[in-house]
Tab-separated table of C-alpha atoms in Angstrom:
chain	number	residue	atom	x	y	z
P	293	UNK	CA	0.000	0.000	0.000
P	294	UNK	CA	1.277	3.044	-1.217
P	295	UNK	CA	1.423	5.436	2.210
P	296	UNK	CA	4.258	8.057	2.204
P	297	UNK	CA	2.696	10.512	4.387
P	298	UNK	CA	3.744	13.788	3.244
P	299	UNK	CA	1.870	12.680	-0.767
P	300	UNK	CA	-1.799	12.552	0.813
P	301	UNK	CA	-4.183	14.438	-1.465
P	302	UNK	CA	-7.696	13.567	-0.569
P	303	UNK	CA	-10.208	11.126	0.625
P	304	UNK	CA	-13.886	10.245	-0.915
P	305	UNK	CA	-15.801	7.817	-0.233
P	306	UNK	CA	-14.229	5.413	-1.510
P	307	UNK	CA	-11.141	6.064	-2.390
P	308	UNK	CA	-7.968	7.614	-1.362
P	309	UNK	CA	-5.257	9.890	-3.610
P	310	UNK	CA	-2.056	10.009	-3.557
P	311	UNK	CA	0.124	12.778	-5.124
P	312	UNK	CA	3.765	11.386	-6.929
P	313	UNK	CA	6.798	12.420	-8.297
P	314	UNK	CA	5.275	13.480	-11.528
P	315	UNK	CA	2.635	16.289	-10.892
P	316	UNK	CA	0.633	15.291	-13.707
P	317	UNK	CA	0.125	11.143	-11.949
P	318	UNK	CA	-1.360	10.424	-8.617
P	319	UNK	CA	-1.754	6.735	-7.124
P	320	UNK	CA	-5.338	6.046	-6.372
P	321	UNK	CA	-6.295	3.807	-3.600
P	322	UNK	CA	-9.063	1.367	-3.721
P	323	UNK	CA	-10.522	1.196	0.225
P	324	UNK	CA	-13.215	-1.439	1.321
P	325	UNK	CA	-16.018	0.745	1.521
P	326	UNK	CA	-18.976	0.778	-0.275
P	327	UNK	CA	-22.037	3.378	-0.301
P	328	UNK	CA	-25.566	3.816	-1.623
P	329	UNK	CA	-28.767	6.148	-1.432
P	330	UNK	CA	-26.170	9.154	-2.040
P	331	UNK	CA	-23.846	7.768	0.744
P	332	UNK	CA	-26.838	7.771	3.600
P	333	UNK	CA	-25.727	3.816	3.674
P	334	UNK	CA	-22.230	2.895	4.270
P	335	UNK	CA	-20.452	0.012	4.755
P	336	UNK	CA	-17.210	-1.871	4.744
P	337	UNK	CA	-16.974	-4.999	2.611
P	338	UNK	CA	-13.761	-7.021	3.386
P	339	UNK	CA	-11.454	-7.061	-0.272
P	340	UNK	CA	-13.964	-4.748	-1.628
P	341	UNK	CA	-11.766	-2.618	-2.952
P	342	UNK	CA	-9.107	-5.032	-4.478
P	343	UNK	CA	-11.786	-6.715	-6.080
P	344	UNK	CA	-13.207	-3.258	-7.805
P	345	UNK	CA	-8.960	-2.149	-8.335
P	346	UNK	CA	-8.764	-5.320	-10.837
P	347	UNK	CA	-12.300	-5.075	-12.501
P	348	UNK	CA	-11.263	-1.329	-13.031
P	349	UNK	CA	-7.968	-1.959	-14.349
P	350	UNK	CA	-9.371	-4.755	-16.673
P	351	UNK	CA	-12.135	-2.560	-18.305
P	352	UNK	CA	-9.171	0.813	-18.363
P	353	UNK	CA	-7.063	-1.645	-20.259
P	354	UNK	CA	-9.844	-2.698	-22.912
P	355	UNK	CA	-10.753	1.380	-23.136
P	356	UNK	CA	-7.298	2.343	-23.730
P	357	UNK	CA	-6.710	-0.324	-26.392
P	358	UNK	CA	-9.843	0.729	-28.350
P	359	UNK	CA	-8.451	3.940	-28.732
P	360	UNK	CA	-10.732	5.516	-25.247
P	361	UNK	CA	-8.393	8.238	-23.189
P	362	UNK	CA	-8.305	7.170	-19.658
P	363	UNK	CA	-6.880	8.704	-16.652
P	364	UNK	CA	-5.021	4.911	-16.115
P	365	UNK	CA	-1.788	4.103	-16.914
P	366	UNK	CA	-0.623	0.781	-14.793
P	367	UNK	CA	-2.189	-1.146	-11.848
P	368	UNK	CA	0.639	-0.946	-9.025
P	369	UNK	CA	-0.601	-3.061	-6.534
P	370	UNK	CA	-3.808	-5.144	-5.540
P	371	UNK	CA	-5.413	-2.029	-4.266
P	372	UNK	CA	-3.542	0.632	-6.410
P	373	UNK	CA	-3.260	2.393	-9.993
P	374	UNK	CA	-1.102	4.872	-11.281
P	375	UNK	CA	-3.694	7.245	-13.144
P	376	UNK	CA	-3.303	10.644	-14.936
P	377	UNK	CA	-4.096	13.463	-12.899
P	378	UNK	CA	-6.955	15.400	-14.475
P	379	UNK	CA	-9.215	18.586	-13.359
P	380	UNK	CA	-12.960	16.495	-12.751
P	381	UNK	CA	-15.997	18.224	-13.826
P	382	UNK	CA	-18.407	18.250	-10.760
P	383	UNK	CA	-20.891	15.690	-13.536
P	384	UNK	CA	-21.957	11.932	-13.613
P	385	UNK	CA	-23.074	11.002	-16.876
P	386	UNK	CA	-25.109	7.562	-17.393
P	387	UNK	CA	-25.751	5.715	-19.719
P	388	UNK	CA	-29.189	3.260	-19.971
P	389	UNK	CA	-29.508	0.350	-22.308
P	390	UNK	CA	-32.326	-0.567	-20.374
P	391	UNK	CA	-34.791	0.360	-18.182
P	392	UNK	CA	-34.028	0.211	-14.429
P	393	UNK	CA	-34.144	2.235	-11.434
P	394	UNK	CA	-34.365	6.219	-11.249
P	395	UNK	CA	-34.971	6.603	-14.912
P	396	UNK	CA	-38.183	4.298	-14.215
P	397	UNK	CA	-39.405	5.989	-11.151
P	398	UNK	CA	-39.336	9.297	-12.617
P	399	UNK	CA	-40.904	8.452	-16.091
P	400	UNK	CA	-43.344	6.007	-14.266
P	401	UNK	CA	-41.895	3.235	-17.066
P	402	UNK	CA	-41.673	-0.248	-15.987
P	403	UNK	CA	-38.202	-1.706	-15.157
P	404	UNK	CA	-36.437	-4.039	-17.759
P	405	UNK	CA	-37.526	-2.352	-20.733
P	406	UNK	CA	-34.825	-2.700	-23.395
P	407	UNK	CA	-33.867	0.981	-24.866
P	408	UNK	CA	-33.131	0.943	-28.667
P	409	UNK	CA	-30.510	3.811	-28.522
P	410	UNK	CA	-29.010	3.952	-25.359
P	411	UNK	CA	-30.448	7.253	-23.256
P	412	UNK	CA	-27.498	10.022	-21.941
P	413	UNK	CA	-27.938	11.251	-19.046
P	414	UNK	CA	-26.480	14.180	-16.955
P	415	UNK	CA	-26.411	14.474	-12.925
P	416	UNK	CA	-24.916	17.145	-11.049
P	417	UNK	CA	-21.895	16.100	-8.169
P	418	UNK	CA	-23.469	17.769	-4.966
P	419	UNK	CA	-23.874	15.747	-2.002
P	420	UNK	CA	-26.102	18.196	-0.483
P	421	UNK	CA	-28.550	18.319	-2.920
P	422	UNK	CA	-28.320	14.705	-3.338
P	423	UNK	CA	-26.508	14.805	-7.184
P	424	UNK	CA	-29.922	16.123	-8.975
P	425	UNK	CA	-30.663	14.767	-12.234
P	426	UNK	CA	-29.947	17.956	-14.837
P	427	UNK	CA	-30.008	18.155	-18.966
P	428	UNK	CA	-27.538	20.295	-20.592
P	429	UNK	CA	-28.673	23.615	-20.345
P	430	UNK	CA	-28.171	23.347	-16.580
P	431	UNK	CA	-24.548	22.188	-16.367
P	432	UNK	CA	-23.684	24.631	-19.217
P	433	UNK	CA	-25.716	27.646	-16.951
P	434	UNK	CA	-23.805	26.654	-13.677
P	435	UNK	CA	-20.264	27.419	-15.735
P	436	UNK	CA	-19.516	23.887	-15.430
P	437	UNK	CA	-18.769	22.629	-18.907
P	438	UNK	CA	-19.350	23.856	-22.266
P	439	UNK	CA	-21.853	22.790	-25.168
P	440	UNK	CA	-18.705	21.632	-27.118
P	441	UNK	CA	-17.530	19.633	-24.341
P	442	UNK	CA	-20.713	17.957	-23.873
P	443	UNK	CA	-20.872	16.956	-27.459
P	444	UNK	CA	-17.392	15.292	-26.950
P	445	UNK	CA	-18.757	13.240	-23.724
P	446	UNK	CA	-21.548	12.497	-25.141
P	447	UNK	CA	-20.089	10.980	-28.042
P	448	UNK	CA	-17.188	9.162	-26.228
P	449	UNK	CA	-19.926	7.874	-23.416
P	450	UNK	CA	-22.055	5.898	-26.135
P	451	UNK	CA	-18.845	4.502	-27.151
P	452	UNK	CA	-17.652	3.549	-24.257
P	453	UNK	CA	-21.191	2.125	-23.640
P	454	UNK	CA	-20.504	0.080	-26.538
P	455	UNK	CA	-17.387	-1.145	-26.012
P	456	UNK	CA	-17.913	-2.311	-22.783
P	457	UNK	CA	-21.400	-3.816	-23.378
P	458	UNK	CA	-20.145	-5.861	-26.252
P	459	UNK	CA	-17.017	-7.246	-23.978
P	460	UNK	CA	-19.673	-8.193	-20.554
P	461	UNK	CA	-22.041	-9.568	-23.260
P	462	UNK	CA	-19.164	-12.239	-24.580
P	463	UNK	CA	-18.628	-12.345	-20.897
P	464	UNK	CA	-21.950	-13.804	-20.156
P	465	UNK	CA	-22.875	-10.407	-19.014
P	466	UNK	CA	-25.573	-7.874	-19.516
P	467	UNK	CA	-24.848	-4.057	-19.007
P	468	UNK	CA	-28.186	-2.591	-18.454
P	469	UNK	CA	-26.155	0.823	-17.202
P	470	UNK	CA	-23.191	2.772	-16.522
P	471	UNK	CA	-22.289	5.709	-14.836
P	472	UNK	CA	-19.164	7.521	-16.299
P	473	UNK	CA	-16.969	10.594	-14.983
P	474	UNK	CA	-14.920	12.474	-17.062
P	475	UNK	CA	-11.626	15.258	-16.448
P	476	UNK	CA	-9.096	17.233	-17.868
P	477	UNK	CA	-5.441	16.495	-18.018
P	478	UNK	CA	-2.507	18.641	-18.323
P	479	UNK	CA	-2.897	18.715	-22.101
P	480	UNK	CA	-6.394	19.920	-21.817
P	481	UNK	CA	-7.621	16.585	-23.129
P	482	UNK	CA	-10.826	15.079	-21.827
P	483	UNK	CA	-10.368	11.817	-20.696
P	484	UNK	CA	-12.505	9.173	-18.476
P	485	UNK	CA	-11.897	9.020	-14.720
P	486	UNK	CA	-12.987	7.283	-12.076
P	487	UNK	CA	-13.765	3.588	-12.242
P	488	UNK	CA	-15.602	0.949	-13.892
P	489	UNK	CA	-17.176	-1.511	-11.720
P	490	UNK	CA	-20.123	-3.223	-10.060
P	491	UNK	CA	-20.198	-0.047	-8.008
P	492	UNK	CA	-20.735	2.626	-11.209
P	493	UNK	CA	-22.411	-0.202	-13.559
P	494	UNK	CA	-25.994	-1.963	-13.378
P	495	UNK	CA	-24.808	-5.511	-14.424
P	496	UNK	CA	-26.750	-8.968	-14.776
P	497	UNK	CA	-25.982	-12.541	-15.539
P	498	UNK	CA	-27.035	-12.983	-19.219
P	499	UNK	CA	-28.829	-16.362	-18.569
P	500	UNK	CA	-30.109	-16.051	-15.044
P	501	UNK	CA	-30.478	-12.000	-14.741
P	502	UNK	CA	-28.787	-12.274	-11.184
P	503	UNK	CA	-27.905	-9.346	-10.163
P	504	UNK	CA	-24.083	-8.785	-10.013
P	505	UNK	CA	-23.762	-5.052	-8.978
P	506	UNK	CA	-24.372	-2.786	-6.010
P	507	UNK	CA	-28.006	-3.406	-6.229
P	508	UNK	CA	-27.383	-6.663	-4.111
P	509	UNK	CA	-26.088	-3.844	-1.330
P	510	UNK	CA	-28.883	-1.567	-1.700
P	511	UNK	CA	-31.512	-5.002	-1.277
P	512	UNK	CA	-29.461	-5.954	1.984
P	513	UNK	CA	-27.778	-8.738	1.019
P	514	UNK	CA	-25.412	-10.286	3.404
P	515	UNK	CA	-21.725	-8.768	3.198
P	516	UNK	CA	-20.458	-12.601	1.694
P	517	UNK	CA	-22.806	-12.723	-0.760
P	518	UNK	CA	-22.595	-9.282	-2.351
P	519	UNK	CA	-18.421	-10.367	-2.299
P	520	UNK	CA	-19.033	-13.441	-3.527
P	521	UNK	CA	-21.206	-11.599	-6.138
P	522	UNK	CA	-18.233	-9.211	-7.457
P	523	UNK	CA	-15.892	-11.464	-7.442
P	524	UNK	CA	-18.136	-13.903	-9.839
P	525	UNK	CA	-18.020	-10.701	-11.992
P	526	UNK	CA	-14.185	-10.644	-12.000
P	527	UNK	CA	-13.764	-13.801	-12.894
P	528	UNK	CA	-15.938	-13.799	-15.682
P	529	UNK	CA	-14.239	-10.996	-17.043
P	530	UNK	CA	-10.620	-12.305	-15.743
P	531	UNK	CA	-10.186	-15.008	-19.011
């Protein structure tokens, strides 16, 4: 674990940052924690986070070989990657291929609805106001991102959305969503951040429709089973 104590940068939920030697890297560390309902339930799942630091590192791999600029450049450890340091816009974009869970509470449209071209959608990072779904006019108003730079997400999110839905579905996997974040590095590039996992993806077993995400958390599933669940996800993608 990577924990020279003068390099601490910051702490979320569920991760921790590390500054390095080169001001435009920092280590990220993968912690055990895992949250839901906007972080009003917490908990901490033993291996949690080295499971999600491999998944991540995995799917970053696949990205950056399809051509997809990703903040990650190496996994360092089982709980650690070397990323590119970017400037984060305060947005969660998602992605639906099918219909599940906010998206079918607010348009009163029943769950497990298949969507014929996947739906973009934007939420606004604020904890206090619980991340409030918002369309584009918003983030532009609130001197978050341009139009132009929404175009570019938007575009690289329903690639991403197919690149990774194609590689679960060979996988025995179905990706009904995906949540994606997005930053600036030092060249001024946008490139994906964060991490792709069972935490920031809606994921089912193709032939059963098991769950295999954080939905098994929000349900109350027992802390073995919703381990047991993510690691089944690793090592169908792990071949």
């Amino acid at each position: 674990m990577y924990n020279y104590k003068n390099n601490f940068l910051l702490e979320g939920k569920t991760k921790k940052l590390y500054k390095t030697d080169n001001i435009n890297e920092i280590i990220i560390h993968y912690k055990d924690i895992i949250t839901s309902f906007d972080g009003d339930k917490t908990q901490s799942l033993n291996q949690k986070g080295i499971i999600n630091n491999q998944i991540s590192a995995i799917i970053f791999h696949l990205l950056n070989s399809c051509g997809i600029k990703t903040h990650f450049i190496r996994i360092i450890n089982n709980r650690e990657q070397l990323c590119h340091k970017l400037d984060l816009f305060t947005l969660e974009f998602v992605i639906r291929n099918i219909v599940f869970g906010s998206m079918s509470k607010r348009l009163g449209i029943k769950e497990g609805i298949y969507i014929q071209n996947p739906i973009f959608e934007i939420f606004y990072k604020n904890d206090i106001l619980k991340d409030p779904f918002i369309n584009h006019h918003h983030a532009v108003f609130l001197k978050i991102i341009s139009y132009e730079e929404l175009n570019i997400i938007n575009k690289i999110s329903l690639e991403i959305n197919k690149i990774i839905k194609k590689f679960f579905f060979d996988k025995n996997i179905i990706l009904v969503d995906l949540k994606l974040e997005f930053g600036k590095n030092h060249k001024k590039e946008i490139v994906l951040a964060d991490e792709i996992s069972p935490d920031t993806c809606r994921i089912w077993d193709k032939t059963t429709k098991q769950k295999l995400d954080k939905d098994c958390f929000r349900k109350g599933y027992s802390n073995e089973k919703i381990i047991n669940t993510y690691m089944k996800v690793l090592n169908k993608i792990d071949k």
